[in-house]
Short mmCIF file of C-alpha atoms in Angstrom, two decimals:
data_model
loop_
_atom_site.label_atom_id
_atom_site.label_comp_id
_atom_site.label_asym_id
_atom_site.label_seq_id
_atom_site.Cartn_x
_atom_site.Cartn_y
_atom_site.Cartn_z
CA UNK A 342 49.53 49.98 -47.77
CA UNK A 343 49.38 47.47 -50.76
CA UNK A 344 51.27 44.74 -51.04
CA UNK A 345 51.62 44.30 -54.94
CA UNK A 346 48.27 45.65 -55.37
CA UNK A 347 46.87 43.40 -52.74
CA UNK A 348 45.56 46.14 -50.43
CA UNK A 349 44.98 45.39 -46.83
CA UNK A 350 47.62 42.29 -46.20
CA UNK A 351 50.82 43.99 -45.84
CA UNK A 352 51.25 42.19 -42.43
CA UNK A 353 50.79 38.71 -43.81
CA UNK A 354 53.22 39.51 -46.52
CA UNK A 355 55.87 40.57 -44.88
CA UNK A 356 55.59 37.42 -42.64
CA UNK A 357 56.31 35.66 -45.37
CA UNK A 358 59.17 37.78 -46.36
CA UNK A 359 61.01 37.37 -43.54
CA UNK A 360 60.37 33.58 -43.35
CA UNK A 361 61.49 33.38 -47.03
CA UNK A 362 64.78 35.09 -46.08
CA UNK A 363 65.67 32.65 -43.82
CA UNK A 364 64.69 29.65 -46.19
CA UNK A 365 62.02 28.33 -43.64
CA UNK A 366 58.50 28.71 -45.61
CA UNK A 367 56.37 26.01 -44.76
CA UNK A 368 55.20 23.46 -47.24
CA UNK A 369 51.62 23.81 -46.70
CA UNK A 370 49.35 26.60 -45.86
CA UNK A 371 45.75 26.94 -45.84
CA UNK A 372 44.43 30.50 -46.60
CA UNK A 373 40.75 31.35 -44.85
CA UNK A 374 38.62 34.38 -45.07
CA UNK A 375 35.43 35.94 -46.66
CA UNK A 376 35.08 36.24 -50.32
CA UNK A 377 36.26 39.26 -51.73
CA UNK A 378 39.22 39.77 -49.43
CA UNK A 379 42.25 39.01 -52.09
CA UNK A 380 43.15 35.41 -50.67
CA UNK A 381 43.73 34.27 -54.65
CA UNK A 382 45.31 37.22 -55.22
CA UNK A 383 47.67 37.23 -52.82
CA UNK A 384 48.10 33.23 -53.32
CA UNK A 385 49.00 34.21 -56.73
CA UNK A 386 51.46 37.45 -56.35
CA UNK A 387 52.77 34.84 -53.56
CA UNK A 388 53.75 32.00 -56.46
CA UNK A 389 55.22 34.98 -58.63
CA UNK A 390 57.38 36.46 -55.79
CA UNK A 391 58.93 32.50 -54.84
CA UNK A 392 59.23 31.22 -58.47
CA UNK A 393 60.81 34.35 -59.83
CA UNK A 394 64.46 33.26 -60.75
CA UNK A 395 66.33 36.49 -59.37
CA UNK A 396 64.87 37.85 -56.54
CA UNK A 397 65.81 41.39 -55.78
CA UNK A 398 65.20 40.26 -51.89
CA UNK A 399 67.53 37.65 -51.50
CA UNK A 400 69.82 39.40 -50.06
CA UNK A 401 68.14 40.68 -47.43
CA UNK A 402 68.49 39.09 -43.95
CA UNK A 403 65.25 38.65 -41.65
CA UNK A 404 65.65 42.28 -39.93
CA UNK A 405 65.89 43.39 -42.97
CA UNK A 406 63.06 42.71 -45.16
CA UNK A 407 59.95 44.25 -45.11
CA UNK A 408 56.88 44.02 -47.53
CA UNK A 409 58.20 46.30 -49.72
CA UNK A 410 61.53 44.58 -50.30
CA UNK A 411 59.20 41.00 -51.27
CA UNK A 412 58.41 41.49 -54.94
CA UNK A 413 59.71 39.54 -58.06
CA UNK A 414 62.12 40.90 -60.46
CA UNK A 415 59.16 41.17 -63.20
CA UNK A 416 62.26 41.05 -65.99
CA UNK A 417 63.32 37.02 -65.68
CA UNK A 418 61.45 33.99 -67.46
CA UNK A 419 59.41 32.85 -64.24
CA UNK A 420 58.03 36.83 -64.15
CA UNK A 421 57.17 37.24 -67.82
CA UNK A 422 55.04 33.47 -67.87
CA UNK A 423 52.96 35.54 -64.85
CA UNK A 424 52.48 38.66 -66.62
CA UNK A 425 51.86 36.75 -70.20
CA UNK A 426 47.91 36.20 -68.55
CA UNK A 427 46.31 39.37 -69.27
CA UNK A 428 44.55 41.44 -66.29
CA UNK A 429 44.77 41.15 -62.34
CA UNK A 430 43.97 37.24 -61.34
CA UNK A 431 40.61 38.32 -59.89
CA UNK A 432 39.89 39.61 -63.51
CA UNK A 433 40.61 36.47 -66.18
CA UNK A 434 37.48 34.08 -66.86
CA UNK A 435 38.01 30.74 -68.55
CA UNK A 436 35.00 30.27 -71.18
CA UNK A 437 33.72 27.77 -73.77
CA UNK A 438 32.84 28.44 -77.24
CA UNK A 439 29.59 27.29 -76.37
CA UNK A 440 26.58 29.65 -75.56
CA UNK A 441 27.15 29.28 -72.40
CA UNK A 442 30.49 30.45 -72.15
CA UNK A 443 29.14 33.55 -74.89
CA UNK A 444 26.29 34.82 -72.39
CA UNK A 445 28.48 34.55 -69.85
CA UNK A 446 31.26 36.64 -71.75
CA UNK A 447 28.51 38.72 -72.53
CA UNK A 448 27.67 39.39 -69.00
CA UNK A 449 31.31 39.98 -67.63
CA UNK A 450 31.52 43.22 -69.77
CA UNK A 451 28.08 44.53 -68.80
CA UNK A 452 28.63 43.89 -65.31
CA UNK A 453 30.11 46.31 -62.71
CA UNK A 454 31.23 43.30 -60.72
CA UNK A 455 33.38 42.32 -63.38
CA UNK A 456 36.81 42.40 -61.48
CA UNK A 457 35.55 40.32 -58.76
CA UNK A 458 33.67 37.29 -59.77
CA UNK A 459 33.51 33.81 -59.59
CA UNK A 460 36.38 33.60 -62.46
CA UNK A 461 39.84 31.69 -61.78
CA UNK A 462 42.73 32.72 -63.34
CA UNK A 463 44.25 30.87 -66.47
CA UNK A 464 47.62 29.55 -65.32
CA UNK A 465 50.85 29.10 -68.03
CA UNK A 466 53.51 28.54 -65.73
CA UNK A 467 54.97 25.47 -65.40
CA UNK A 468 55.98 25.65 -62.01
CA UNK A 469 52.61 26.57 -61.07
CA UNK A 470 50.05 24.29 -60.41
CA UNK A 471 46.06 25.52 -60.47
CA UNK A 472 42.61 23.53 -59.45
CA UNK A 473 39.55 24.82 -58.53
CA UNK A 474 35.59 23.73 -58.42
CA UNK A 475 33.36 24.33 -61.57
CA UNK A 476 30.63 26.29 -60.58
CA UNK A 477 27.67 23.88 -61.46
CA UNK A 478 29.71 20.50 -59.32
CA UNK A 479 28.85 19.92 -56.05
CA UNK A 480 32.61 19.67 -54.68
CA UNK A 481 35.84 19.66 -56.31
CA UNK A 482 36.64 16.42 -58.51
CA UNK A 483 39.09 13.60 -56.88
CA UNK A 484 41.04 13.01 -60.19
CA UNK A 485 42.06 16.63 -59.89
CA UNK A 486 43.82 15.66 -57.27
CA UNK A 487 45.11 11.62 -58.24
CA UNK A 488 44.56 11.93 -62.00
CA UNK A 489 42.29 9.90 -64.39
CA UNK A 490 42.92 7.73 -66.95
CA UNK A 491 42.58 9.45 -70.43
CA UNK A 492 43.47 12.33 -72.05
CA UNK A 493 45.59 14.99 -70.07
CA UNK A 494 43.02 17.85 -70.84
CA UNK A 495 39.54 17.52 -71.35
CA UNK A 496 36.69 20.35 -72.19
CA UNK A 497 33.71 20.14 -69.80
CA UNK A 498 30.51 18.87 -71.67
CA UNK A 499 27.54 21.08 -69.15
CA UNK A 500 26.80 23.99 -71.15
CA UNK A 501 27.93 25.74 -68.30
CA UNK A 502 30.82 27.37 -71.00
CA UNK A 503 33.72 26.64 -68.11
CA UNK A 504 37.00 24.81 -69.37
CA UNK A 505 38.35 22.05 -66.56
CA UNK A 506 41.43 22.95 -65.13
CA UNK A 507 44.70 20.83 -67.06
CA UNK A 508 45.20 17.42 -65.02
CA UNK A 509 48.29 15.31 -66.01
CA UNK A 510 47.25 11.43 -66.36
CA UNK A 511 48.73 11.46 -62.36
CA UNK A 512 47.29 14.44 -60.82
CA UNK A 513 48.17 17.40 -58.67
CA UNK A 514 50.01 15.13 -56.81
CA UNK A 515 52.12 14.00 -59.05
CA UNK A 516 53.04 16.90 -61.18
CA UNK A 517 54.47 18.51 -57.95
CA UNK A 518 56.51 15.62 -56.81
CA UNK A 519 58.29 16.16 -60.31
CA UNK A 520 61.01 18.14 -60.97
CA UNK A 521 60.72 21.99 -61.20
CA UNK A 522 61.12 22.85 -65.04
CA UNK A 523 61.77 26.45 -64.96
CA UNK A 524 62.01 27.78 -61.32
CA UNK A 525 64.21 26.58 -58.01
CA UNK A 526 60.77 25.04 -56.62
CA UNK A 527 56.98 24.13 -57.80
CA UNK A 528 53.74 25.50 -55.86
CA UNK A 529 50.67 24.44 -56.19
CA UNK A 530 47.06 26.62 -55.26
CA UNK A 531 44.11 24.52 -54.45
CA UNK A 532 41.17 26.66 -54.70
CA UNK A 533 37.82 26.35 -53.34
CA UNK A 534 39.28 24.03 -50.35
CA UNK A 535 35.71 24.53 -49.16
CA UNK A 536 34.52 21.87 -50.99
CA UNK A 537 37.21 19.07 -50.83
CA UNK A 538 35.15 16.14 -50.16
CA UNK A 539 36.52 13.19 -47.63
CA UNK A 540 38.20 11.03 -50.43
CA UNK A 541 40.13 13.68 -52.14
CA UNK A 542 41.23 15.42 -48.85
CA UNK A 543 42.50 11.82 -47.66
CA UNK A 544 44.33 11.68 -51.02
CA UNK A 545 45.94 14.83 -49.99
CA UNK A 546 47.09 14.35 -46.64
CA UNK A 547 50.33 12.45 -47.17
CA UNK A 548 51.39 15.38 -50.03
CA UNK A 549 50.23 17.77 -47.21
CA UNK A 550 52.54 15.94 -44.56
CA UNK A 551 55.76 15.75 -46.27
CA UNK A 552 55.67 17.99 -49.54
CA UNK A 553 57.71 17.65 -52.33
CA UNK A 554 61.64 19.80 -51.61
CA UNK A 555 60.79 23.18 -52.36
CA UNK A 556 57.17 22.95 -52.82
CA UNK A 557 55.03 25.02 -51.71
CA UNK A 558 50.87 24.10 -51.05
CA UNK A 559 48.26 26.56 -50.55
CA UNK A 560 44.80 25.80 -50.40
CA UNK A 561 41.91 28.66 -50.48
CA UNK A 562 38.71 28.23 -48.06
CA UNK A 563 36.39 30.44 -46.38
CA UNK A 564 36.19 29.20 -42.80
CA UNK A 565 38.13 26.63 -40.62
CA UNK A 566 34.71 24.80 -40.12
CA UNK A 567 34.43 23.83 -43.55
CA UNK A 568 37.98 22.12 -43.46
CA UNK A 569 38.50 18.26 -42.00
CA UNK A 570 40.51 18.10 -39.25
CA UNK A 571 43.06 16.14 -40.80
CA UNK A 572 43.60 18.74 -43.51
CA UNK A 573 44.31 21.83 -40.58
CA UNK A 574 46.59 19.75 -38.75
CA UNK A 575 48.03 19.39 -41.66
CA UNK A 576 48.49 23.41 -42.84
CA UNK A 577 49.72 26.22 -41.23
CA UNK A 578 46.47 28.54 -40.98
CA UNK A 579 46.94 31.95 -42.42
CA UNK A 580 43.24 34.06 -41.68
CA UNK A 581 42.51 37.29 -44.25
CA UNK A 582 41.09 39.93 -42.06
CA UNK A 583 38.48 42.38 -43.31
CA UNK A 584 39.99 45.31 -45.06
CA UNK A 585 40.51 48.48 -42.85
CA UNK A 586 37.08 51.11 -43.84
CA UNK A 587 39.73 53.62 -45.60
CA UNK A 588 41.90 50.72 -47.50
CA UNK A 589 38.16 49.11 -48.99
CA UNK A 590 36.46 52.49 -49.29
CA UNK A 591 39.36 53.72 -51.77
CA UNK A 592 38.97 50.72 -53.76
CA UNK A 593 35.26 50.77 -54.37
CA UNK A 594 35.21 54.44 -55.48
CA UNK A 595 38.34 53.92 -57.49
CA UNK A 596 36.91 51.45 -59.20
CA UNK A 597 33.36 53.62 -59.62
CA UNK A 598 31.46 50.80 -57.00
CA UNK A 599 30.78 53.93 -54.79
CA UNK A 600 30.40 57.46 -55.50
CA UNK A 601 31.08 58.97 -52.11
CA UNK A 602 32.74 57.78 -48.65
CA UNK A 603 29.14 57.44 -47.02
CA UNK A 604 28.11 55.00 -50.05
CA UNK A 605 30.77 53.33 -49.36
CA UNK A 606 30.69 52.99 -45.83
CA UNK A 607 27.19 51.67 -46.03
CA UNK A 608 28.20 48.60 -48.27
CA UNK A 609 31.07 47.56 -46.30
CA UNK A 610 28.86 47.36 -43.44
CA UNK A 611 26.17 45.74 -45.51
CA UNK A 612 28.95 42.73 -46.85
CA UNK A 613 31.40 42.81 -43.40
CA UNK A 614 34.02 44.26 -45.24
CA UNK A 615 33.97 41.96 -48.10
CA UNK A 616 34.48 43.53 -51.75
CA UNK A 617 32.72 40.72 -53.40
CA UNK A 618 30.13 41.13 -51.41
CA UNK A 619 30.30 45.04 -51.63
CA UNK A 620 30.21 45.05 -55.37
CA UNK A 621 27.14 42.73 -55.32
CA UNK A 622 24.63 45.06 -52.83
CA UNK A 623 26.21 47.73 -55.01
CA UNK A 624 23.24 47.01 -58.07
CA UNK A 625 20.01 49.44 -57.10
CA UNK A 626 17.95 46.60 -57.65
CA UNK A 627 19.35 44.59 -54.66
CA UNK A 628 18.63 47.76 -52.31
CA UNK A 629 15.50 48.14 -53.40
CA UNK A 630 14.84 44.30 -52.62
CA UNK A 631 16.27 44.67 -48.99
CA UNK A 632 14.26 47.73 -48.37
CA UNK A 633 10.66 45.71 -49.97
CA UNK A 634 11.86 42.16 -48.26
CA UNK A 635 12.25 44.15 -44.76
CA UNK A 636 8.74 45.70 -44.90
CA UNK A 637 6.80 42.06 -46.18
CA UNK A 638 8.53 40.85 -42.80
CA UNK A 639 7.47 43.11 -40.88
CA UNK A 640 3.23 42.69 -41.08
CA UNK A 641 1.65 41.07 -38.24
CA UNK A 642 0.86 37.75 -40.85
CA UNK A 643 3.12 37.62 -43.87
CA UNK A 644 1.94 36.07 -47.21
CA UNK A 645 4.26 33.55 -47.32
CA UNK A 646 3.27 32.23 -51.04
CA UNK A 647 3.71 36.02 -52.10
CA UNK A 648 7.19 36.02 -50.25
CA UNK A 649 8.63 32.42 -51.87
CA UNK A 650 7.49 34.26 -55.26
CA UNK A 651 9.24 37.59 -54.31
CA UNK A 652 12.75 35.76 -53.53
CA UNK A 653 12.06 33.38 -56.42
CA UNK A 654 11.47 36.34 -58.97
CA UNK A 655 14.25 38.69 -57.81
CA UNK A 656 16.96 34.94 -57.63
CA UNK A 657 15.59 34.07 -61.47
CA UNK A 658 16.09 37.86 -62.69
CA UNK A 659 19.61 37.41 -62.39
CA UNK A 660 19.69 35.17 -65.38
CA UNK A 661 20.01 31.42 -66.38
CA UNK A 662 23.16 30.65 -64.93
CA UNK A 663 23.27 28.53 -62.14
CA UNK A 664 26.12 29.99 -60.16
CA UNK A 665 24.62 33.38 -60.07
CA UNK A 666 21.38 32.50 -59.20
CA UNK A 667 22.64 30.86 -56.01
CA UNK A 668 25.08 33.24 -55.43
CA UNK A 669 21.85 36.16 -55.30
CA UNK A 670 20.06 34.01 -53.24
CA UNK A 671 23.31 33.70 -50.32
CA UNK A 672 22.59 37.25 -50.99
CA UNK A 673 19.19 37.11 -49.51
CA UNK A 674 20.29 35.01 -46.69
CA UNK A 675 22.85 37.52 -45.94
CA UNK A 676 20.49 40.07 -45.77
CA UNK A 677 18.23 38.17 -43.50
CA UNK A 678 20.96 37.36 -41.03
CA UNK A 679 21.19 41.48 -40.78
CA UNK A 680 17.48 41.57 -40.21
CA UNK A 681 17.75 38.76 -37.53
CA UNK A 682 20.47 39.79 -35.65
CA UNK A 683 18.86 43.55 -35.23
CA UNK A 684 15.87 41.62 -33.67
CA UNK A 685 17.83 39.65 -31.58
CA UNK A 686 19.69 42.65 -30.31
CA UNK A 687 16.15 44.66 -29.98
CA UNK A 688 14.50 41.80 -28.19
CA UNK A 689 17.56 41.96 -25.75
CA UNK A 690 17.12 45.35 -24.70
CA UNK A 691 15.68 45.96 -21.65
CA UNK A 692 14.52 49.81 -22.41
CA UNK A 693 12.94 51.38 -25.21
CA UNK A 694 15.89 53.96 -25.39
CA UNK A 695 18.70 50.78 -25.94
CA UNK A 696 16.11 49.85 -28.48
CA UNK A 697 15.84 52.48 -30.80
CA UNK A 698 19.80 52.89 -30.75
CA UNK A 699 20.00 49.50 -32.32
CA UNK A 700 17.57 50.56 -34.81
CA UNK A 701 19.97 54.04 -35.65
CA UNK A 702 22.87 51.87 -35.90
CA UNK A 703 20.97 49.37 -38.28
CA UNK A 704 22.60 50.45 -41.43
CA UNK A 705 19.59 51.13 -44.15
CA UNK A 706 18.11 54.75 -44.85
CA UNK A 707 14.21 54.00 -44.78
CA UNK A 708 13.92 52.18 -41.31
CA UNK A 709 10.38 52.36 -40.88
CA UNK A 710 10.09 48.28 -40.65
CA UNK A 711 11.04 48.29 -37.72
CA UNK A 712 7.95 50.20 -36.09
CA UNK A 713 5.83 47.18 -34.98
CA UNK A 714 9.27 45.96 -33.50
CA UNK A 715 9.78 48.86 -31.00
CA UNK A 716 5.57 48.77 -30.68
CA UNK A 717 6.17 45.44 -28.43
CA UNK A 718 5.89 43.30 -30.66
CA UNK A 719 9.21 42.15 -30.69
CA UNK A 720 9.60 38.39 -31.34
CA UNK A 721 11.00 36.66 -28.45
CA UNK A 722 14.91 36.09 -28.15
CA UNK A 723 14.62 31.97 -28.45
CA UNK A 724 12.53 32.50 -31.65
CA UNK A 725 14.53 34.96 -33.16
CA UNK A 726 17.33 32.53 -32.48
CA UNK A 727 15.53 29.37 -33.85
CA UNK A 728 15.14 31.40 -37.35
CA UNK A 729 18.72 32.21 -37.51
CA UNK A 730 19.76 28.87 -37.00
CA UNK A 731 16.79 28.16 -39.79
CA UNK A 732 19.13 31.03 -42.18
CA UNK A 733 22.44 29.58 -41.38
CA UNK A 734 21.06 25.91 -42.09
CA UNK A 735 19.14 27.05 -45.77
CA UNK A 736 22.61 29.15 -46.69
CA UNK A 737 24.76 25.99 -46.56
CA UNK A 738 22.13 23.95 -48.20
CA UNK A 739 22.88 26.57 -51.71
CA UNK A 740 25.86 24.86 -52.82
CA UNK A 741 24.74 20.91 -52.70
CA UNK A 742 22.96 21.97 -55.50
CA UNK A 743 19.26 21.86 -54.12
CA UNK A 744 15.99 23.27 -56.19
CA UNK A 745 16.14 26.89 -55.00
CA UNK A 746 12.70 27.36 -54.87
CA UNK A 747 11.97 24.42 -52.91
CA UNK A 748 14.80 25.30 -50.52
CA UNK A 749 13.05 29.33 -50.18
CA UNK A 750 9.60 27.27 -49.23
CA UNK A 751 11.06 25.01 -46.65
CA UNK A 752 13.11 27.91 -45.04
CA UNK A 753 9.78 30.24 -45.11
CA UNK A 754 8.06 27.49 -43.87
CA UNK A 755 10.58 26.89 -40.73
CA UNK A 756 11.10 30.64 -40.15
#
């Protein structure tokens, strides 16, 4: 099922129908999952389907309603502001006139990723309010949130070729608290909650707490532990599952990612289920590196200087850009925390038999890395641990904007 062509959430829609046709949607929600799994998406169909000004649903009583039944009218005012952005809202990319933003255009139409990247969506509704992190800032601004003094609209000056989202003078906070212009009610999507730091979460709590009459909040994060704990007490907690096999399968070879089930099998396992993720390990060139970082790994006494180059090479062939460099290199992580978890699992065994059927199960074609492994020599379990928690530590260090390479030495170095 698809909710609006948000496949895989049909249950967490029709929640919200049937709290919508009793009048009793909260005021602030906080949406958490992996990236790729439609959480803007459906944040966005969401606005459409509550600010659209004649609801073909609102008729319907609670045991009534289903999923189906929760869709806008796509004919009034409210509907035709949404559809005036061209493409799905996984799809539009806000870019400069400077180089920047031209390489970067550039790149978006030779990509096969193009449909699900690091883009945000340009919003003309005026009901609808939109924030989000630039890629190159460590966290996402405070006057985003409280306003700045200044003009209403500023261009960002980085060369990164991003536009800032629109701020009134006020802020978010404001411009909800004011009265709706077009629809019955105003909502407001904070995206990349992940990265609210302390000051502009405490400048959200009391909005949080009591929102505006008829507002809605939603704010877009990847994991509960990234959040204060003032902000989830705050939010009713809605968590995107992984998309079923068949529902993310059909997607990646509808949209040419995959060419077969079995391809596509293999990167859903590869990304847990993530299409972001998915679309990513899709490029040869990352499989390749898997397969080539595996077997350096797996040598009695690896060259680390060789390695650090090897990651720093395959990181810097993405491009210039920033954002995509560290993006490639959570890739790298995420591929170690495969490797690691396989050893963990193969230093638990306690026969050679319920060793060699985690190394079927490991899901790469050319497994021969893992020979010295099932040879005895193994790593123990507390070391294998001790360089996972060495992974996890290096993968949140990516986006407080760290020199990569020094950050691939120091994690070599501790692993």
């Amino acid at each position: 099922m698809s909710w609006q062509g948000v496949a895989g959430h049909d249950t967490t829609a029709a929640e919200f129908a049937r709290a919508a046709s009793r009048n009793r949607v909260a005021g602030s929600f906080l949406f958490v999952g992996d990236q790729g799994l439609g959480k803007r998406t459906f944040a966005f169909a969401l606005a459409k389907t509550m600010l659209c000004l004649n609801p073909p649903w609102k008729h319907l009583s609670a045991e009534e309603i289903t999923s189906d039944d929760f869709v806008p009218c796509n004919e009034c005012e409210s509907c035709r502001l949404f559809s005036a952005v061209a493409g799905n809202w996984e799809m539009t990319r806000i870019g400069g006139k400077s180089k920047a933003g031209r390489a970067r255009r550039k790149a978006d139409k030779e990509s096969p990723d193009r449909f699900l990247n690091e883009s945000h969506p340009v919003v003309s509704h005026p009901d609808l309010h939109y924030i989000y992190k630039l890629s190159h800032k460590t966290d996402l601004p405070l006057r985003y949130i409280t306003g700045r003094k200044g003009s209403a609209s500023t261009s960002d000056e980085s060369g990164s070729g991003e536009r800032e989202p629109i701020v009134s003078e006020q802020g978010l906070c404001r411009d909800i608290s004011q009265r709706p212009f077009l629809s019955r009610g105003k909502i407001a999507i904070i995206d990349d909650a992940d990265f609210l730091n302390e000051e502009g979460a405490n400048a959200l709590l009391k909005t949080l707490e009591e929102p505006p009459q008829g507002c809605i909040i939603i704010l877009i994060g990847t994991n509960t532990a990234r959040q204060l704990p003032t902000i989830l007490s705050r939010c009713h907690v809605v968590r995107f599952r992984p998309l079923s096999l068949g529902d993310a399968s059909e997607l990646l070879q509808m949209r040419g990612v995959a060419s077969s089930e079995e391809d596509a099998a293999l990167l859903l396992h590869l990304s847990g289920g993530s299409l972001a993720k998915a679309i990513d390990l899709s490029e040869p060139v990352l499989l390749e590196f898997r397969s080539q970082l595996y077997h350096e790994l797996s040598v009695a006494r690896p060259n680390l200087t060789a390695l650090s180059q090897m990651i720093t090479d395959f990181i810097e062939a993405k491009g210039k850009e920033p954002a995509l460099r560290r993006r490639r290199l959570h890739l790298v992580f995420t591929m170690m925390m495969d490797y690691e978890e396989a050893l963990l699992r193969i230093a638990g065994q306690a026969t050679p038999e319920g060793a060699m059927q985690v190394v079927k199960e490991f899901p790469q074609r050319d497994l021969s890395f893992f020979q010295p492994y099932l040879q005895g020599r193994c790593p123990s379990v507390e070391r294998v641990v001790r360089r996972i928690d060495a992974t996890l530590d290096a993968d949140r260090q990516i986006d407080r904007m760290v020199n990569l390479p020094y950050l691939i030495d120091n994690w070599l170095a501790r692993m």
